[in-house]
mmCIF file of N, CA and C in Angstrom:
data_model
loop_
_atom_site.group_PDB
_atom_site.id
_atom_site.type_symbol
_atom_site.label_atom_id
_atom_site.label_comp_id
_atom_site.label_asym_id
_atom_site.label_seq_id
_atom_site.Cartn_x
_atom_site.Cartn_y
_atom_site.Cartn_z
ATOM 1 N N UNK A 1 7.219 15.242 -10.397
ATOM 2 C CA UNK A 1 6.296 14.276 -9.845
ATOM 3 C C UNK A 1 6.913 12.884 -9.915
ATOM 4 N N UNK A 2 7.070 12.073 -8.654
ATOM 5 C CA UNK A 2 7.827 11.003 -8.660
ATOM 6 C C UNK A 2 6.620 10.052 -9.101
ATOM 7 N N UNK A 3 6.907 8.966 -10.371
ATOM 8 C CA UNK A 3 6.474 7.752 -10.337
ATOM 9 C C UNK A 3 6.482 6.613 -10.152
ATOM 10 N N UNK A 4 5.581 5.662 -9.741
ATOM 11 C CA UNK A 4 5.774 4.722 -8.464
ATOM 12 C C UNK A 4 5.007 3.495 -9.321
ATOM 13 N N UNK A 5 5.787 2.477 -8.517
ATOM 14 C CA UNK A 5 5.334 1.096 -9.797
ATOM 15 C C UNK A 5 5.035 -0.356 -9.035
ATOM 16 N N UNK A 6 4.096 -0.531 -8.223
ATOM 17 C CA UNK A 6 3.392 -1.686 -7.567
ATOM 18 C C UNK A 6 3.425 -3.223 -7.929
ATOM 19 N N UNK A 7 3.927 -3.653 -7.533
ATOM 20 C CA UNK A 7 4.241 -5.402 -7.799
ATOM 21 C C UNK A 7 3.994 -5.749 -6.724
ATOM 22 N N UNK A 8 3.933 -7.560 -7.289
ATOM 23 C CA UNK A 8 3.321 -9.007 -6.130
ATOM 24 C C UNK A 8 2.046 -9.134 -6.302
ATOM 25 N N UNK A 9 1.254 -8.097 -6.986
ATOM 26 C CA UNK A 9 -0.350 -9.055 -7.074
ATOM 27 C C UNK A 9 -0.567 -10.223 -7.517
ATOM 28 N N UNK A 10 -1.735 -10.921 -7.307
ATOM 29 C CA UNK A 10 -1.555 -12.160 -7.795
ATOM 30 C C UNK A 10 -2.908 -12.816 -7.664
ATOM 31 N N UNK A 11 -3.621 -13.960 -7.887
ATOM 32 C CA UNK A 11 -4.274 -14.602 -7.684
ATOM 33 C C UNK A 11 -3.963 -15.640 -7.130
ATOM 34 N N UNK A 12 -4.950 -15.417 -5.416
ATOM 35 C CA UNK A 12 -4.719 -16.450 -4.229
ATOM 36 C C UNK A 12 -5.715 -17.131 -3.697
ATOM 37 N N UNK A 13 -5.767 -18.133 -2.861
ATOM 38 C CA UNK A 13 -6.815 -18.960 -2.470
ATOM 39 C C UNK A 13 -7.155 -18.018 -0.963
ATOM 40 N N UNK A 14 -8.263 -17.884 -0.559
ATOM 41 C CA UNK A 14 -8.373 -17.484 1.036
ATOM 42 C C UNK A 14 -7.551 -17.922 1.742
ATOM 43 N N UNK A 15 -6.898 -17.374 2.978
ATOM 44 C CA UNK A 15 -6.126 -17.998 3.531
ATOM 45 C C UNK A 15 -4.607 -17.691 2.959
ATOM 46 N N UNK A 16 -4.232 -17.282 2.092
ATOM 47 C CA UNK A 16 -2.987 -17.151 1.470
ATOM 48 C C UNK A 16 -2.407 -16.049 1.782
ATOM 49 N N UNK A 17 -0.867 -15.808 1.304
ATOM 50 C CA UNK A 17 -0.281 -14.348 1.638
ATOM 51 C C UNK A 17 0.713 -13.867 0.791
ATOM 52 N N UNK A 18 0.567 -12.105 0.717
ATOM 53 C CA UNK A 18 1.357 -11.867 -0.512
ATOM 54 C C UNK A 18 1.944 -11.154 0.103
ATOM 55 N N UNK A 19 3.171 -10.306 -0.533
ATOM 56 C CA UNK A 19 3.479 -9.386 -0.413
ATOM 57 C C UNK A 19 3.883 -7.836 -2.125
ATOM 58 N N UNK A 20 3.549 -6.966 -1.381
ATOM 59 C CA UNK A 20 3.259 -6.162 -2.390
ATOM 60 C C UNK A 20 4.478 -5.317 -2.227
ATOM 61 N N UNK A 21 5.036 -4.885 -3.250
ATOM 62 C CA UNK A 21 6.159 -3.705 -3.360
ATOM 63 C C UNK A 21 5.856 -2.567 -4.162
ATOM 64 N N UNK A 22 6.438 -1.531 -3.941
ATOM 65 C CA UNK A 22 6.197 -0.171 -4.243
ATOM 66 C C UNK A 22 7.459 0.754 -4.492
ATOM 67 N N UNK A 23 7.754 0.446 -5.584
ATOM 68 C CA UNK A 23 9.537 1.547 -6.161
ATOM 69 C C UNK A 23 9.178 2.621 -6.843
ATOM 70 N N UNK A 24 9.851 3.507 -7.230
ATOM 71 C CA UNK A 24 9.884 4.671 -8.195
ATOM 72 C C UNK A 24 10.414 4.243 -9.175
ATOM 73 N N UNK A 25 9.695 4.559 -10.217
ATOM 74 C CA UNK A 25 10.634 4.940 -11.416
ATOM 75 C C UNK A 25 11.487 6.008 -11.810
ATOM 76 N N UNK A 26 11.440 6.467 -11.543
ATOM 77 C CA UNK A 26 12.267 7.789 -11.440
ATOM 78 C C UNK A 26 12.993 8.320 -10.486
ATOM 79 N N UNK A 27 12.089 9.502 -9.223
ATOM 80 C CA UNK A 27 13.072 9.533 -8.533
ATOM 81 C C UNK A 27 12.988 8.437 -7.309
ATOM 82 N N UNK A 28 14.350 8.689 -6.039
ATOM 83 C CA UNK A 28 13.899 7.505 -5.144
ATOM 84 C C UNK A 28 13.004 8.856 -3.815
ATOM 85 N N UNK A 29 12.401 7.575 -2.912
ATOM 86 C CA UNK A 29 11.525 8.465 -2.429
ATOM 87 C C UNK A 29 11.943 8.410 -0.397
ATOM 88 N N UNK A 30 13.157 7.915 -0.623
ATOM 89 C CA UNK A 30 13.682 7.714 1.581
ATOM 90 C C UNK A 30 13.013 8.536 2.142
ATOM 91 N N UNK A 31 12.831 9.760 1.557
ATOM 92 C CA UNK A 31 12.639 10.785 2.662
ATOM 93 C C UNK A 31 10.978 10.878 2.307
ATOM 94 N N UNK A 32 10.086 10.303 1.590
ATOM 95 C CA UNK A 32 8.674 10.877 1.832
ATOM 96 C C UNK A 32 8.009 9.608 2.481
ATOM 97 N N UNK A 33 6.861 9.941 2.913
ATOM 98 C CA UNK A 33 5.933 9.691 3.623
ATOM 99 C C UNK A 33 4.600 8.410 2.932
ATOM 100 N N UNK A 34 5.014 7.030 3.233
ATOM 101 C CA UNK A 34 4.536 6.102 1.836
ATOM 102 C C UNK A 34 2.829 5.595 2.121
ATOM 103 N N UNK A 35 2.084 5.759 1.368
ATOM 104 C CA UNK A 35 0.910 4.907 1.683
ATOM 105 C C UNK A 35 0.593 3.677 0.554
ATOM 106 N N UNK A 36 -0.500 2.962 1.420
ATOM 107 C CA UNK A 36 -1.142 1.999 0.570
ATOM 108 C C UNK A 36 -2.697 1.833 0.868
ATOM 109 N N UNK A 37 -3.228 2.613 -0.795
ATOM 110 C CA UNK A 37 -4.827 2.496 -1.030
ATOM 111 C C UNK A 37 -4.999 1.045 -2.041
ATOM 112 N N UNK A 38 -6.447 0.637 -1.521
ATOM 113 C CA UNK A 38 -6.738 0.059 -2.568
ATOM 114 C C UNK A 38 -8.371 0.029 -3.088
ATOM 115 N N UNK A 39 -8.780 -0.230 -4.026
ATOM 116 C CA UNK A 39 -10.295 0.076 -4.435
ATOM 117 C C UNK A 39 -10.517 -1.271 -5.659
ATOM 118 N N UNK A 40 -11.566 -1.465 -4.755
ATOM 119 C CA UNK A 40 -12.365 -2.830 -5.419
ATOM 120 C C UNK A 40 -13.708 -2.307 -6.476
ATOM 121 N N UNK A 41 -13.608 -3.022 -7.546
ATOM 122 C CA UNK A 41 -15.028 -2.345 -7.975
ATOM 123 C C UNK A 41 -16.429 -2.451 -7.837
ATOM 124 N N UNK A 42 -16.926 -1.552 -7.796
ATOM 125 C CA UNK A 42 -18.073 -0.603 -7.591
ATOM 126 C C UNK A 42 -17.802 0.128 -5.771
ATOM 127 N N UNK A 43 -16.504 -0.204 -5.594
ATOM 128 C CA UNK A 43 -16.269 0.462 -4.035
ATOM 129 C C UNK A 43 -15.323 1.747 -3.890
ATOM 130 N N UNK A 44 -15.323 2.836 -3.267
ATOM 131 C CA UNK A 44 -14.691 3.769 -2.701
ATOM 132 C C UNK A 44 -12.995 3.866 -2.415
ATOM 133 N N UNK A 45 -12.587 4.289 -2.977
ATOM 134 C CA UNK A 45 -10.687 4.004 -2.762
ATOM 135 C C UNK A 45 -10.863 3.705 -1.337
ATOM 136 N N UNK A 46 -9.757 2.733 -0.669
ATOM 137 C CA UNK A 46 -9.347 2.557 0.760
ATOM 138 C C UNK A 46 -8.428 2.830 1.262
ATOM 139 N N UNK A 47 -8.656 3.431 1.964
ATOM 140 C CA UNK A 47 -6.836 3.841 2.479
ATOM 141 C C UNK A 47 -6.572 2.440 3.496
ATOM 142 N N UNK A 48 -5.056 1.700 3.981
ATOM 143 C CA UNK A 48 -4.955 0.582 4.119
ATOM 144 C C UNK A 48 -4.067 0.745 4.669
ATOM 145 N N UNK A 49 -3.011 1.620 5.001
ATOM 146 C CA UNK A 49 -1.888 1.192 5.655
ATOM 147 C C UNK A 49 -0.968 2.484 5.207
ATOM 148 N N UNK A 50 0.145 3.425 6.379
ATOM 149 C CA UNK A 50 0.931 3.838 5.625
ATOM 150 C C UNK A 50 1.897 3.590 6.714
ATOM 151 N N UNK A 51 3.482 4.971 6.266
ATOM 152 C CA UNK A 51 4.224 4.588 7.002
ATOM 153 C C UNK A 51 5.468 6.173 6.461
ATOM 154 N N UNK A 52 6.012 6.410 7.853
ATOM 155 C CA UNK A 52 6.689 7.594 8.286
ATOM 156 C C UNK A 52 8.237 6.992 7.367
ATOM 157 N N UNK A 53 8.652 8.650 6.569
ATOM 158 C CA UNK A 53 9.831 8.218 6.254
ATOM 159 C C UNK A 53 11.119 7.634 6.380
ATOM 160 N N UNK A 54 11.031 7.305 8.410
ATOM 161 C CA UNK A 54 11.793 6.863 8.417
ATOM 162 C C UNK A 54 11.583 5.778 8.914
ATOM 163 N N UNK A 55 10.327 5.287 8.774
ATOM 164 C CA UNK A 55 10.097 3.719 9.236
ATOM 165 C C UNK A 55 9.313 3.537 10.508
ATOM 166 N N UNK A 56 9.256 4.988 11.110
ATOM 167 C CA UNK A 56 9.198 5.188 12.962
ATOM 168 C C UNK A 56 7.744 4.672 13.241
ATOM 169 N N UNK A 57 6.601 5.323 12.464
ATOM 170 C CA UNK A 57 5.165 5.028 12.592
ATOM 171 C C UNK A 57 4.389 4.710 11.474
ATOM 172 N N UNK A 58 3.573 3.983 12.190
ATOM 173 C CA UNK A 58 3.032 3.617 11.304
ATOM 174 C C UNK A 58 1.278 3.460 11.128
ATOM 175 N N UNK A 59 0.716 3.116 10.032
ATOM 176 C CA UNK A 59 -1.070 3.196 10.384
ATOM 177 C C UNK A 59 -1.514 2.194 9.548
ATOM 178 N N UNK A 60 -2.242 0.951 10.197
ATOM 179 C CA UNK A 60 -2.748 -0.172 9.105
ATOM 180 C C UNK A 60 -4.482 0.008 9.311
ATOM 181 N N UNK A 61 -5.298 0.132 8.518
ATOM 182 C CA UNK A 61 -6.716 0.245 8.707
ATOM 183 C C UNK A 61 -7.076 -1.078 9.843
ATOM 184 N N UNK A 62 -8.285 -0.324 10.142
ATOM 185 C CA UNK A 62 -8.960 -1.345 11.182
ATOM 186 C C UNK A 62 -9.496 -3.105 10.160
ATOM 187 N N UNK A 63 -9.956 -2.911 9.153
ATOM 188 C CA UNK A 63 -10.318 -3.582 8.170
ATOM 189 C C UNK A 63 -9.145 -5.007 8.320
ATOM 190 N N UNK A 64 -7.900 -4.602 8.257
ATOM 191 C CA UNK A 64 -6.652 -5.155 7.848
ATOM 192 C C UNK A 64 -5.636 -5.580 8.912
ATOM 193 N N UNK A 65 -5.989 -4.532 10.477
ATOM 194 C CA UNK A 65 -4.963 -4.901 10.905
ATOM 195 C C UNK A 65 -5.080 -6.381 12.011
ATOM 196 N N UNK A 66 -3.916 -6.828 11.984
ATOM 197 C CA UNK A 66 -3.682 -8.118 12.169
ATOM 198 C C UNK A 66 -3.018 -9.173 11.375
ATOM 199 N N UNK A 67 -3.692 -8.103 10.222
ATOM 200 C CA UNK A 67 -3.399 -9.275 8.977
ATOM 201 C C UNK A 67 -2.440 -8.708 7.761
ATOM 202 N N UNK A 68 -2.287 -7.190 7.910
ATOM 203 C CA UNK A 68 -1.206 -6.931 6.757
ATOM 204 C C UNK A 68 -0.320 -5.737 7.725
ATOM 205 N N UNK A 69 0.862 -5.915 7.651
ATOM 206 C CA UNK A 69 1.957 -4.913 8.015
ATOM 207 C C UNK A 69 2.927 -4.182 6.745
ATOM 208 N N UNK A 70 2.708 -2.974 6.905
ATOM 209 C CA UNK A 70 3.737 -2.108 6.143
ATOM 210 C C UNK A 70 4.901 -1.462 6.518
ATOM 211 N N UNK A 71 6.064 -1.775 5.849
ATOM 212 C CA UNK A 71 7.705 -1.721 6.225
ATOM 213 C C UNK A 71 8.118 -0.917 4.917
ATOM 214 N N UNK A 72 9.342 -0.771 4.948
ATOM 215 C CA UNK A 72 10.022 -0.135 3.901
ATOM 216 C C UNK A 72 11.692 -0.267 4.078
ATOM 217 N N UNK A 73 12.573 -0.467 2.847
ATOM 218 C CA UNK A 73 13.533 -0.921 3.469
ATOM 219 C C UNK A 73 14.190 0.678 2.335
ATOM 220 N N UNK A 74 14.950 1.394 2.395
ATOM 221 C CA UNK A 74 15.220 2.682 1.888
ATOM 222 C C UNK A 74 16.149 2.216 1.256
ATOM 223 N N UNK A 75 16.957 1.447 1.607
ATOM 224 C CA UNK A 75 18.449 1.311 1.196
ATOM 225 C C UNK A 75 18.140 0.529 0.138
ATOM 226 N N UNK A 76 16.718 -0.078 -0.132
ATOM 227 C CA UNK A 76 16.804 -1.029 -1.731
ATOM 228 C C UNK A 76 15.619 -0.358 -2.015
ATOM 229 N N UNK A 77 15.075 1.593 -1.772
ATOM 230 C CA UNK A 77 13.945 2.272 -2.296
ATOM 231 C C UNK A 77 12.700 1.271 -2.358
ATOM 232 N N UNK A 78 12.356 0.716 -1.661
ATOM 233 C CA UNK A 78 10.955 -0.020 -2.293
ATOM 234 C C UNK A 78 10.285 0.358 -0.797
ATOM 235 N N UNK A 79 8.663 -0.108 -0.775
ATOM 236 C CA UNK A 79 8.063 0.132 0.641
ATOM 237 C C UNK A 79 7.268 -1.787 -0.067
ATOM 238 N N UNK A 80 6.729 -2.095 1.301
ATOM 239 C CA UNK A 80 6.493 -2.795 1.339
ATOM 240 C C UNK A 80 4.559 -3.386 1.937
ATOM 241 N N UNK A 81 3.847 -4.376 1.094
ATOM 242 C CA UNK A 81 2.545 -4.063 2.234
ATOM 243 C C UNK A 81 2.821 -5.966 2.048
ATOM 244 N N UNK A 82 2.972 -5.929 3.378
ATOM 245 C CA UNK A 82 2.869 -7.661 3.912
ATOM 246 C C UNK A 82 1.658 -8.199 3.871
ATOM 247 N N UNK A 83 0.592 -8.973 3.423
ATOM 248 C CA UNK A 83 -0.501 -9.271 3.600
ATOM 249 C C UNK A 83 -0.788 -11.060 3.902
ATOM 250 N N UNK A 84 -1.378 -11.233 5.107
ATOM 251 C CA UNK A 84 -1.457 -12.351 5.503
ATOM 252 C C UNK A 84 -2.822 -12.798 5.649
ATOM 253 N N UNK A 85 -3.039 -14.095 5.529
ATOM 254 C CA UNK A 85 -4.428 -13.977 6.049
ATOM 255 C C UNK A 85 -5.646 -14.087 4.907
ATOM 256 N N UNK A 86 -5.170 -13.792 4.098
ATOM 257 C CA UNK A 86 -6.084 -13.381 3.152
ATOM 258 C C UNK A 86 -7.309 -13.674 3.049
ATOM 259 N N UNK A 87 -8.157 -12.699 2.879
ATOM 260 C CA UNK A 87 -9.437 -12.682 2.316
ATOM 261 C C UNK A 87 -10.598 -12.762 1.532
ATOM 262 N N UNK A 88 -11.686 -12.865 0.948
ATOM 263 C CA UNK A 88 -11.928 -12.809 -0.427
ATOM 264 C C UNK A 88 -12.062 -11.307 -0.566
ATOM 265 N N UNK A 89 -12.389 -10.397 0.610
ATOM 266 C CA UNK A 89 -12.790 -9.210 0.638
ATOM 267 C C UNK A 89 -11.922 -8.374 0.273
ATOM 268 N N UNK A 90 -10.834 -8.737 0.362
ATOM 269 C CA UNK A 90 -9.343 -7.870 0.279
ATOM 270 C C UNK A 90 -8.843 -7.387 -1.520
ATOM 271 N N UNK A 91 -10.104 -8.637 -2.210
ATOM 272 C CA UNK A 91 -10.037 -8.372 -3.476
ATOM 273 C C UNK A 91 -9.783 -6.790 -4.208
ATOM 274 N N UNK A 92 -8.924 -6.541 -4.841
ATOM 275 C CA UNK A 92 -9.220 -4.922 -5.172
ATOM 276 C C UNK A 92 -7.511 -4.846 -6.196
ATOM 277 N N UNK A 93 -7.681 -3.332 -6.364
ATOM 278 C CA UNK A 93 -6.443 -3.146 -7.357
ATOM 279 C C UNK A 93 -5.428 -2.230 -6.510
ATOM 280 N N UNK A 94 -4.851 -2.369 -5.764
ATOM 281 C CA UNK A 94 -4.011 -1.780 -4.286
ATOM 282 C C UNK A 94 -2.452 -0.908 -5.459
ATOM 283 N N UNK A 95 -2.889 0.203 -4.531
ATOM 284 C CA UNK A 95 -1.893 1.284 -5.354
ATOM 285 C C UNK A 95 -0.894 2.048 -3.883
ATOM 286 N N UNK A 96 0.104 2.450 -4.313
ATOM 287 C CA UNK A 96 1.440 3.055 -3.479
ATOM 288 C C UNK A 96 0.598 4.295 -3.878
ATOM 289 N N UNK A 97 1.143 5.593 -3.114
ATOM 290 C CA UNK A 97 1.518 6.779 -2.563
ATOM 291 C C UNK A 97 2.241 7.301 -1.771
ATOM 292 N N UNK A 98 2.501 8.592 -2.367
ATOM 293 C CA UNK A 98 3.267 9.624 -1.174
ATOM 294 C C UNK A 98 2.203 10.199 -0.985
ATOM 295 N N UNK A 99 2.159 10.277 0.689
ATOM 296 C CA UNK A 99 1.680 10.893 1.431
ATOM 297 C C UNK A 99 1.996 11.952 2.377
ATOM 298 N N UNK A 100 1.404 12.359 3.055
ATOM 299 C CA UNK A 100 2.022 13.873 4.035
ATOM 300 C C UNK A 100 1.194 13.921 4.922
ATOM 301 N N UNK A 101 1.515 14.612 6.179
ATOM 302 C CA UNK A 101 0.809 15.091 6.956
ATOM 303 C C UNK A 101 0.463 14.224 8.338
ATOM 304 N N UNK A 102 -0.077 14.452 9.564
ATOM 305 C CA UNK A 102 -0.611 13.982 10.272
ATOM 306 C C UNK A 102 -1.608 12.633 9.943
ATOM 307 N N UNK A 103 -2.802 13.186 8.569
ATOM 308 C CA UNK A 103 -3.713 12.443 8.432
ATOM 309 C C UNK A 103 -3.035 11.406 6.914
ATOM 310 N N UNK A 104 -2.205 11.755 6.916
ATOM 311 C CA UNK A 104 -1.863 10.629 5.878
ATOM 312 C C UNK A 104 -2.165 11.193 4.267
ATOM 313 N N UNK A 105 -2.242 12.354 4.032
ATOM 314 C CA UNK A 105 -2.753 12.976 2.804
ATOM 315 C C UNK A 105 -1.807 12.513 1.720
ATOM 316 N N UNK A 106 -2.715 11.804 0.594
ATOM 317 C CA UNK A 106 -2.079 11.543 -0.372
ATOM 318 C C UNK A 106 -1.522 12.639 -1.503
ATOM 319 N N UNK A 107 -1.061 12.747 -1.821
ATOM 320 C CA UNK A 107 -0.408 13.414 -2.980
ATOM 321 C C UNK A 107 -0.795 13.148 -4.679
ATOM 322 N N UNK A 108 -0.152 13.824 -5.490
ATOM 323 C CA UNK A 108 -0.455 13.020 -6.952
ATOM 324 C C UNK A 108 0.480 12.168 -7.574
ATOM 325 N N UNK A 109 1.450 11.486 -6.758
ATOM 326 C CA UNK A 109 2.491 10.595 -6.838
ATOM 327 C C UNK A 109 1.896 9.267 -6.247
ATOM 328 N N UNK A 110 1.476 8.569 -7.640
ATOM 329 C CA UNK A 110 0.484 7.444 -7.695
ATOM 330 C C UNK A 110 1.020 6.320 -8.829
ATOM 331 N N UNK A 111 0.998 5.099 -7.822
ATOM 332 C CA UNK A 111 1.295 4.124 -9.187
ATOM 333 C C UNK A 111 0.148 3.616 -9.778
ATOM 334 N N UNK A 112 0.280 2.728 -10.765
ATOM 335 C CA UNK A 112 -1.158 2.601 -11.697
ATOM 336 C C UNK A 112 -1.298 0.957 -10.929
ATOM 337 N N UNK A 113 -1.096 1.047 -9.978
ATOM 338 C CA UNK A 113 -1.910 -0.604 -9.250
ATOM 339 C C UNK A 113 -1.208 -2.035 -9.638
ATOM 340 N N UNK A 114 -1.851 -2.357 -8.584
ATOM 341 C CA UNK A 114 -1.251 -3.941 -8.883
ATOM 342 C C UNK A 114 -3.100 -5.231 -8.061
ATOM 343 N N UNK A 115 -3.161 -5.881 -8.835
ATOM 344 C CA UNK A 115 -4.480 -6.800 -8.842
ATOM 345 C C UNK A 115 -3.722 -7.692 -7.529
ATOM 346 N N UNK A 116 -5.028 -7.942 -7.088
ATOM 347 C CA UNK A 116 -4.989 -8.765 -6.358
ATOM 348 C C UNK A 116 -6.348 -9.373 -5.507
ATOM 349 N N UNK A 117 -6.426 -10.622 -6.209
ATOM 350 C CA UNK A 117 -7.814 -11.182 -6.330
ATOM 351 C C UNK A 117 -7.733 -12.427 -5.435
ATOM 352 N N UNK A 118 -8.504 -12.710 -4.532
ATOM 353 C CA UNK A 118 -8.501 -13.680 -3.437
ATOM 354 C C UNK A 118 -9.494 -14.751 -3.566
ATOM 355 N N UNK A 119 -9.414 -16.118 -3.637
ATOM 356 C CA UNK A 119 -10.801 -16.431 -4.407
ATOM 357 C C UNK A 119 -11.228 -17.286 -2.673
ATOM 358 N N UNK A 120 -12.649 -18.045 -2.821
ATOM 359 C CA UNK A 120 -13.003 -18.535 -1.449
ATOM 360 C C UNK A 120 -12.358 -19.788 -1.683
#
């Protein structure tokens, strides 16, 4: 089971922009299939954005898109979630995955989050 380790959260003003990274600790992951959930509390995990192992396609929620793009650069293992724009709504604890499939199915290759709190 590959483990995965989320950086760039931060505390931002509305209007601001981060960017979030997503590496393994262990093994590297070029060839799988990367997502990005995130879940605010008392709310429902979100799925937010993923992206094909080799960069080709990609899926940003309706919620987000416009305002955050997901890339991945293989050759330095990390994936990437660009976030612009920011929101207060966007508030939440945003976690990496491998994913699979057509619908984006996550796996149990999960990092333990990274904060990211947007104030008005």
């Amino acid at each position: 089971q590959t483990q995965l380790e989320e950086s760039g959260g931060g505390l931002v003003q509305a209007g601001d922009s981060l960017r979030l990274s997503c590496a393994p600790s262990g093994r590297t992951f070029g060839n799988y299939d990367m997502g990005w959930f995130r879940q605010a509390p008392g709310k429902e995990r979100e799925f937010v954005a993923a992206i094909r192992s080799n960069g080709g396609r990609t899926y940003v929620a309706d919620s987000v898109k416009g305002r955050f793009t997901i890339s991945r650069a293989n050759a330095k293992n990390t994936v990437y979630l660009q976030m612009d724009s920011l929101k207060p709504e966007d508030t939440a604890v945003y976690y990496c995955a491998v994913v699979y499939g057509d619908n984006w199915r996550p796996t149990s290759s999960w990092g333990q989050g990274t904060q990211v709190t947007v104030s008005s």
